[in-house]
Amino acid sequence: MTIPDTCAALVLSHGGRAETIGGAGLADAAEWLEYRQISLPDPGPDQVLIRVALSPVNPSDLLHIRGEYGLSRQIGMPAGFEGVGTVIGTGKRAQALAGRRVSFLATGSGAWAEYALADAAAVIPVSPDIADSDAAALIVNPLTAIALVGLAADSGTRALVLTAANSQLCRLMIEPALSRNLTLIAIIRKAAQAAPLHALGVQHVLDSSGADFAARLGNVCRSEKPRILLDAVGDQIAADIFAAMPAHSRWISYGLLSATGPRLPDMRQFVFDNKRIEGFWLSRWLQAASPEHREKAEAEVQTRFASGVWSTAIGTRLTLQNTIRDLGRALRAGGKVMIAPDAT
Amino acid sequence: MTIPDTCAALVLSHGGRAETIGGAGLADAAEWLEYRQISLPDPGPDQVLIRVALSPVNPSDLLHIRGEYGLSRQIGMPAGFEGVGTVIGTGKRAQALAGRRVSFLATGSGAWAEYALADAAAVIPVSPDIADSDAAALIVNPLTAIALVGLAADSGTRALVLTAANSQLCRLMIEPALSRNLTLIAIIRKAAQAAPLHALGVQHVLDSSGADFAARLGNVCRSEKPRILLDAVGDQIAADIFAAMPAHSRWISYGLLSATGPRLPDMRQFVFDNKRIEGFWLSRWLQAASPEHREKAEAEVQTRFASGVWSTAIGTRLTLQNTIRDLGRALRAGGKVMIAPDAT
């Protein structure tokens, strides 16, 4: 197989970081992305070059495109954090991965491209039992789900609260949480989202747009005593939930669906009730986890996809060429949007 | 010595807890306190009865009087958390304390009374080198100062930020912090407060009412990289300081001088920068500390007062009879307000 010198990619139009954040969705992809040919560098000694089969559009990708993520942007770098593909070139110390089908974090370039560079430590050879549609999104959401549920279970709480509970990520958390005997309190924003969550075994589903929300929240906090809030939003509703939770509660923020932060009523809940607000970022978790811990989590992820306990609810499938035009609409349509670079 | 059946006290007019908080000071003591005779119970097996010589008015006393503290109020119980006095009665298992001059937390009643009940574990026999004016306020502020500086030093930060830095408590923190090689960044609200803090060795004093505050704050955060904020206020300025601090910073709230909480800009500082907001409460620290740790801290406190490194800046001295009338004015006048029950 010959490796070309250039390939097509969706690259970032802006560099650096943004002062403010934009919230969920992406109104105008043309403002942020450009479709063009990029040159293909050779992999470094610990890197691999991957022909990308499929790459998801995750909320973190949108944050990064707009400069709201934890990494500074480089103009002209391909977007896209993860995907699935085939290793077609390797550095000296990564030859064991040659030819393998891998899920990967595109740590050397970006995944919304025909080819992507990744550090060998950021690729996971995947079982043939796992379809491309699951393997493409095997790392960001699934490892976050395993890590967050582990963190909740290790805290000793018996119950936990999830905001934006209808998200792909929250759905992944349900089975691992229930299998660890955690009671789930799911916060949704539309009544129609309740039934599918109940069907997955979630014990309490509360619609924050309902008139009785505050009363129901108070009741469930008193009866279940959740001391962990896993929050993807960061809005006033999250702050109100946190205020209703008992002493020693932790608000763990891992997503930024709200463009504006909450107002805290006062600081008593920190001083007297020993509550705290903190954050979770998978990048930090991956760096801090021991190799054994990380491999165990990766194996758990693969087992769940291979056995069908987990599956990715696919939405619109885009090409590199039509992504800029169709991405906004595809995101609004729901399901996991996938980009298929299709270099063959 | 005969122990009377009743004594004079300043008792709480309201029970329970308040929904909102009132901020610094106390506008109308007559709304919250009543001067009257109370009956004197016998000490339990692990308790002592103390004739109170002097008791300070701490910010936490005002919070408790208004129902804003971490403990529920009982109508008719004397106010006042700490003081100095002489043990004049003991339970069976507390006889070793008979006749001793002690600093105490009035864990069995309240210190703004001619007599107070305390658990033996909550009294500290004090050296004759320490004046009543220092011994009266030996526990709440001094142990908090030692605990907070210890917490900052243990965190590994090289610098820390103090809000309301002109307070009695912050002044106590200065020498212990400097002796542990911590650089201090003191935030004040009036330019006139700067000189005394510089004189005590504080390296950076920033007036939050100054037009150049944001720029100076940004500069000092970049140069000193403080990762601990010890905050007694809980207002928007505290939130702005926290936002200017580097990754991995901790906002430790220990006071409630602001009646309204801050708005957080968004949750990125938690997710990507690993910052967190938490609280400190001396009651929790005292329960969690090992006996050795606690004794070491108490010894440090006594040594500093006995040697004159610390001294309490006394303000108005009140009697039980004139406190309700004069407390508001005395608090505005500055210095530590003291109540002298004077039962002799």
Tab-separated table of C-alpha atoms in Angstrom, chain B residues 32-326:
chain	number	residue	atom	x	y	z
B	32	TRP	CA	-32.082	38.484	68.148
B	33	LEU	CA	-31.065	38.517	71.812
B	34	GLU	CA	-32.765	38.785	75.189
B	35	TYR	CA	-31.090	39.536	78.542
B	36	ARG	CA	-32.541	37.354	81.277
B	37	GLN	CA	-32.000	34.885	84.110
B	38	ILE	CA	-31.569	31.247	83.165
B	39	SER	CA	-31.463	28.158	85.375
B	40	LEU	CA	-28.051	26.562	85.826
B	41	PRO	CA	-27.942	22.797	85.228
B	42	ASP	CA	-25.423	20.528	86.948
B	43	PRO	CA	-22.513	19.441	84.734
B	44	GLY	CA	-22.776	15.955	83.224
B	45	PRO	CA	-20.062	13.349	83.945
B	46	ASP	CA	-17.757	14.725	81.203
B	47	GLN	CA	-18.694	18.386	81.606
B	48	VAL	CA	-17.455	21.352	83.562
B	49	LEU	CA	-19.225	24.492	84.810
B	50	ILE	CA	-17.242	27.671	84.190
B	51	ARG	CA	-17.576	31.149	85.702
B	52	VAL	CA	-17.096	33.246	82.581
B	53	ALA	CA	-14.588	36.091	82.822
B	54	LEU	CA	-14.600	37.292	79.217
B	55	SER	CA	-16.140	36.197	75.922
B	56	PRO	CA	-15.518	37.626	72.440
B	57	VAL	CA	-18.063	38.501	69.767
B	58	ASN	CA	-16.905	36.509	66.724
B	59	PRO	CA	-18.451	36.576	63.233
B	60	SER	CA	-19.622	32.996	63.854
B	61	ASP	CA	-21.575	34.156	66.939
B	62	LEU	CA	-23.476	36.658	64.801
B	63	LEU	CA	-24.210	33.992	62.179
B	64	HIS	CA	-25.548	31.678	64.876
B	65	ILE	CA	-27.702	34.360	66.490
B	66	ARG	CA	-29.372	34.969	63.108
B	67	GLY	CA	-29.798	31.256	62.351
B	68	GLU	CA	-27.215	31.279	59.561
B	69	TYR	CA	-24.671	29.023	61.225
B	70	GLY	CA	-24.215	25.288	60.758
B	71	LEU	CA	-26.106	24.461	63.956
B	72	SER	CA	-29.823	24.838	64.545
B	73	ARG	CA	-30.759	27.435	67.200
B	74	GLN	CA	-32.640	26.651	70.398
B	75	ILE	CA	-34.780	29.505	71.714
B	76	GLY	CA	-33.686	30.548	75.204
B	77	MET	CA	-30.150	29.096	74.988
B	78	PRO	CA	-27.354	31.570	75.765
B	79	ALA	CA	-25.429	32.845	72.734
B	80	GLY	CA	-21.621	32.937	72.501
B	81	PHE	CA	-19.312	30.147	71.380
B	82	GLU	CA	-16.117	30.737	73.364
B	83	GLY	CA	-14.564	32.495	76.331
B	84	VAL	CA	-12.168	32.323	79.248
B	85	GLY	CA	-13.114	31.588	82.823
B	86	THR	CA	-12.581	29.456	85.901
B	87	VAL	CA	-13.869	25.905	86.349
B	88	ILE	CA	-16.079	25.964	89.454
B	89	GLY	CA	-17.865	22.625	89.077
B	90	THR	CA	-17.011	19.345	87.371
B	91	GLY	CA	-18.635	16.045	86.448
B	92	LYS	CA	-17.236	12.745	87.711
B	93	ARG	CA	-14.825	12.233	84.840
B	94	ALA	CA	-13.695	15.871	84.588
B	95	GLN	CA	-12.409	16.463	88.124
B	96	ALA	CA	-8.838	17.089	86.947
B	97	LEU	CA	-10.042	20.447	85.624
B	98	ALA	CA	-11.438	21.708	88.972
B	99	GLY	CA	-10.315	25.244	89.706
B	100	ARG	CA	-8.374	25.666	86.468
B	101	ARG	CA	-8.430	28.816	84.375
B	102	VAL	CA	-9.496	27.666	80.940
B	103	SER	CA	-10.254	28.826	77.437
B	104	PHE	CA	-13.390	27.004	76.386
B	105	LEU	CA	-15.985	26.321	73.734
B	106	ALA	CA	-19.356	26.548	75.517
B	107	THR	CA	-20.514	23.237	74.064
B	108	GLY	CA	-23.131	22.676	76.791
B	109	SER	CA	-24.770	26.125	76.839
B	110	GLY	CA	-23.398	29.502	75.670
B	111	ALA	CA	-20.566	31.810	76.726
B	112	TRP	CA	-22.480	35.093	76.910
B	113	ALA	CA	-23.612	34.304	80.438
B	114	GLU	CA	-22.263	34.490	83.957
B	115	TYR	CA	-21.752	30.726	83.881
B	116	ALA	CA	-21.326	28.289	81.021
B	117	LEU	CA	-21.279	24.514	80.573
B	118	ALA	CA	-18.569	22.941	78.432
B	119	ASP	CA	-17.487	19.422	77.557
B	120	ALA	CA	-14.113	18.620	79.117
B	121	ALA	CA	-12.773	17.921	75.607
B	122	ALA	CA	-13.641	21.507	74.642
B	123	VAL	CA	-11.631	23.294	77.327
B	124	ILE	CA	-7.948	24.195	77.276
B	125	PRO	CA	-6.167	25.079	80.539
B	126	VAL	CA	-4.259	28.270	79.784
B	127	SER	CA	-0.863	29.484	80.872
B	128	PRO	CA	-0.827	32.472	83.289
B	129	ASP	CA	1.387	34.222	80.695
B	130	ILE	CA	-1.699	34.717	78.559
B	131	ALA	CA	-3.965	37.659	79.384
B	132	ASP	CA	-7.731	37.191	79.630
B	133	SER	CA	-8.153	39.338	76.515
B	134	ASP	CA	-6.133	36.781	74.524
B	135	ALA	CA	-7.375	33.679	76.371
B	136	ALA	CA	-11.020	34.649	75.730
B	137	ALA	CA	-10.532	34.277	71.967
B	138	LEU	CA	-7.978	31.479	72.019
B	139	ILE	CA	-9.900	28.820	70.140
B	140	VAL	CA	-12.175	29.889	67.275
B	141	ASN	CA	-9.951	32.297	65.365
B	142	PRO	CA	-6.493	31.033	66.415
B	143	LEU	CA	-7.161	27.344	65.725
B	144	THR	CA	-8.833	28.269	62.441
B	145	ALA	CA	-5.734	30.280	61.503
B	146	ILE	CA	-3.378	27.420	62.343
B	147	ALA	CA	-5.578	24.867	60.570
B	148	LEU	CA	-6.004	26.954	57.406
B	149	VAL	CA	-2.309	27.785	57.093
B	150	GLY	CA	-1.500	24.111	57.662
B	151	LEU	CA	-3.945	23.136	54.950
B	152	ALA	CA	-2.387	25.637	52.535
B	153	ALA	CA	1.160	24.528	53.334
B	154	ASP	CA	0.221	20.852	52.978
B	155	SER	CA	-1.293	21.536	49.541
B	156	GLY	CA	2.151	22.345	48.163
B	157	THR	CA	1.275	25.850	46.955
B	158	ARG	CA	3.957	28.519	47.256
B	159	ALA	CA	1.510	31.396	47.620
B	160	LEU	CA	-1.980	31.976	48.934
B	161	VAL	CA	-4.664	34.607	48.574
B	162	LEU	CA	-6.584	35.991	51.577
B	163	THR	CA	-9.819	37.961	51.236
B	164	ALA	CA	-11.045	40.326	53.978
B	165	ALA	CA	-7.352	40.347	54.786
B	166	ASN	CA	-7.670	43.064	57.385
B	167	SER	CA	-9.728	40.766	59.662
B	168	GLN	CA	-8.509	39.573	63.051
B	169	LEU	CA	-8.376	36.035	61.682
B	170	CYS	CA	-6.284	36.950	58.653
B	171	ARG	CA	-3.850	38.892	60.813
B	172	LEU	CA	-3.364	35.729	62.862
B	173	MET	CA	-2.549	33.800	59.683
B	174	ILE	CA	0.257	36.097	58.554
B	175	GLU	CA	3.119	35.018	60.824
B	176	PRO	CA	2.404	31.243	60.608
B	177	ALA	CA	2.165	31.508	56.810
B	178	LEU	CA	5.365	33.520	56.441
B	179	SER	CA	7.206	31.162	58.796
B	180	ARG	CA	6.246	28.328	56.409
B	181	ASN	CA	7.630	30.282	53.434
B	182	LEU	CA	4.238	30.978	51.909
B	183	THR	CA	3.921	34.192	49.922
B	184	LEU	CA	0.810	36.153	50.918
B	185	ILE	CA	-1.520	38.030	48.588
B	186	ALA	CA	-3.883	40.058	50.767
B	187	ILE	CA	-7.107	41.449	49.294
B	188	ILE	CA	-8.483	44.496	51.099
B	189	ARG	CA	-11.427	46.805	50.435
B	190	LYS	CA	-9.982	50.120	51.592
B	191	ALA	CA	-6.580	51.496	50.626
B	192	ALA	CA	-5.901	52.522	54.249
B	193	GLN	CA	-5.741	48.855	55.276
B	194	ALA	CA	-2.613	48.255	53.189
B	195	ALA	CA	0.097	49.799	55.361
B	196	PRO	CA	-0.484	47.684	58.526
B	197	LEU	CA	-0.489	44.501	56.443
B	198	HIS	CA	2.746	45.444	54.684
B	199	ALA	CA	4.205	46.213	58.122
B	200	LEU	CA	3.411	42.650	59.196
B	201	GLY	CA	5.378	41.321	56.218
B	202	VAL	CA	2.609	40.645	53.683
B	203	GLN	CA	4.271	40.722	50.261
B	204	HIS	CA	1.302	41.753	48.075
B	205	VAL	CA	-1.651	43.875	49.192
B	206	LEU	CA	-4.341	44.566	46.575
B	207	ASP	CA	-7.259	46.948	47.086
B	208	SER	CA	-10.298	45.446	45.350
B	209	SER	CA	-11.906	48.892	45.138
B	210	GLY	CA	-8.994	50.210	43.068
B	211	ALA	CA	-9.429	50.853	39.345
B	212	ASP	CA	-6.338	48.766	38.550
B	213	PHE	CA	-7.440	45.777	40.664
B	214	ALA	CA	-8.078	43.308	37.824
B	215	ALA	CA	-4.744	44.098	36.166
B	216	ARG	CA	-2.780	43.871	39.429
B	217	LEU	CA	-4.555	40.628	40.335
B	218	GLY	CA	-3.736	39.121	36.932
B	219	ASN	CA	-0.081	40.095	37.298
B	220	VAL	CA	0.326	38.706	40.791
B	221	CYS	CA	-1.461	35.446	39.858
B	222	ARG	CA	0.915	35.003	36.929
B	223	SER	CA	4.027	35.766	38.959
B	224	GLU	CA	3.224	34.027	42.258
B	225	LYS	CA	0.909	31.237	41.024
B	226	PRO	CA	-1.221	31.030	44.189
B	227	ARG	CA	-3.248	27.829	44.213
B	228	ILE	CA	-5.104	28.397	47.486
B	229	LEU	CA	-7.751	31.066	48.086
B	230	LEU	CA	-8.769	31.368	51.746
B	231	ASP	CA	-12.021	33.274	51.455
B	232	ALA	CA	-14.126	34.793	54.231
B	233	VAL	CA	-16.506	36.689	51.937
B	234	GLY	CA	-18.054	34.563	49.176
B	235	ASP	CA	-18.884	37.427	46.825
B	236	GLN	CA	-18.290	38.176	43.153
B	237	ILE	CA	-14.815	39.517	43.901
B	238	ALA	CA	-13.868	36.134	45.360
B	239	ALA	CA	-15.176	34.444	42.198
B	240	ASP	CA	-13.151	36.848	40.042
B	241	ILE	CA	-10.012	36.144	42.066
B	242	PHE	CA	-10.592	32.406	41.714
B	243	ALA	CA	-11.049	32.788	37.943
B	244	ALA	CA	-7.695	34.606	37.723
B	245	MET	CA	-5.854	31.899	39.662
B	246	PRO	CA	-3.967	29.140	37.832
B	247	ALA	CA	-5.006	25.540	37.143
B	248	HIS	CA	-5.418	23.247	40.168
B	249	SER	CA	-6.466	26.131	42.438
B	250	ARG	CA	-8.747	25.549	45.423
B	251	TRP	CA	-11.232	28.112	46.718
B	252	ILE	CA	-11.614	27.347	50.402
B	253	SER	CA	-14.590	29.182	51.849
B	254	TYR	CA	-14.542	29.652	55.625
B	255	GLY	CA	-16.635	32.793	56.164
B	256	LEU	CA	-19.885	34.338	55.012
B	257	LEU	CA	-19.371	38.090	54.998
B	258	SER	CA	-21.398	38.424	51.787
B	259	ALA	CA	-25.153	37.949	51.958
B	260	THR	CA	-25.344	36.951	48.277
B	261	GLY	CA	-23.353	34.291	46.499
B	262	PRO	CA	-21.200	34.748	43.394
B	263	ARG	CA	-22.029	33.914	39.783
B	264	LEU	CA	-19.577	31.487	38.197
B	265	PRO	CA	-18.620	32.509	34.643
B	266	ASP	CA	-18.892	28.913	33.344
B	267	MET	CA	-17.635	25.489	34.421
B	268	ARG	CA	-14.430	25.302	32.328
B	269	GLN	CA	-12.202	26.069	35.283
B	270	PHE	CA	-13.461	22.929	36.995
B	271	VAL	CA	-13.440	20.615	33.953
B	272	PHE	CA	-10.205	21.590	32.227
B	273	ASP	CA	-8.265	23.402	34.956
B	274	ASN	CA	-9.049	21.002	37.787
B	275	LYS	CA	-10.038	23.797	40.145
B	276	ARG	CA	-12.419	23.205	42.995
B	277	ILE	CA	-14.546	25.009	45.534
B	278	GLU	CA	-14.753	23.613	49.031
B	279	GLY	CA	-15.346	24.760	52.584
B	280	PHE	CA	-13.655	24.828	55.972
B	281	TRP	CA	-15.462	24.682	59.301
B	282	LEU	CA	-13.503	24.514	62.533
B	283	SER	CA	-16.089	22.179	64.126
B	284	ARG	CA	-15.452	19.630	61.382
B	285	TRP	CA	-11.689	20.097	61.638
B	286	LEU	CA	-11.753	19.588	65.420
B	287	GLN	CA	-13.697	16.353	65.002
B	288	ALA	CA	-11.456	15.030	62.241
B	289	ALA	CA	-8.081	15.982	63.750
B	290	SER	CA	-6.192	13.361	65.740
B	291	PRO	CA	-5.673	14.209	69.452
B	292	GLU	CA	-1.953	14.720	68.737
B	293	HIS	CA	-2.643	17.049	65.817
B	294	ARG	CA	-5.123	19.032	67.866
B	295	GLU	CA	-2.819	19.304	70.897
B	296	LYS	CA	0.030	20.442	68.678
B	297	ALA	CA	-2.172	23.174	67.205
B	298	GLU	CA	-3.369	24.255	70.683
B	299	ALA	CA	0.224	24.417	71.910
B	300	GLU	CA	1.219	26.524	68.887
B	301	VAL	CA	-1.610	28.928	69.692
B	302	GLN	CA	-0.594	29.324	73.348
B	303	THR	CA	3.074	29.782	72.459
B	304	ARG	CA	2.252	32.577	70.020
B	305	PHE	CA	0.050	34.461	72.509
B	306	ALA	CA	2.437	33.940	75.444
B	307	SER	CA	5.427	35.206	73.445
B	308	GLY	CA	3.529	38.191	72.068
B	309	VAL	CA	3.807	37.090	68.412
B	310	TRP	CA	0.013	37.232	68.496
B	311	SER	CA	-2.189	39.565	70.470
B	312	THR	CA	-5.879	40.298	70.210
B	313	ALA	CA	-6.692	43.844	69.120
B	314	ILE	CA	-9.395	44.644	71.652
B	315	GLY	CA	-12.256	46.927	70.717
B	316	THR	CA	-15.219	47.830	72.918
B	317	ARG	CA	-15.716	45.963	76.198
B	318	LEU	CA	-19.378	45.332	76.950
B	319	THR	CA	-21.304	43.965	79.925
B	320	LEU	CA	-24.129	41.431	79.675
B	321	GLN	CA	-26.510	44.257	80.574
B	322	ASN	CA	-25.462	46.746	77.886
B	323	THR	CA	-24.660	44.354	75.024
B	324	ILE	CA	-28.081	44.489	73.372
B	325	ARG	CA	-28.015	48.270	73.332
B	326	ASP	CA	-24.376	48.781	72.358
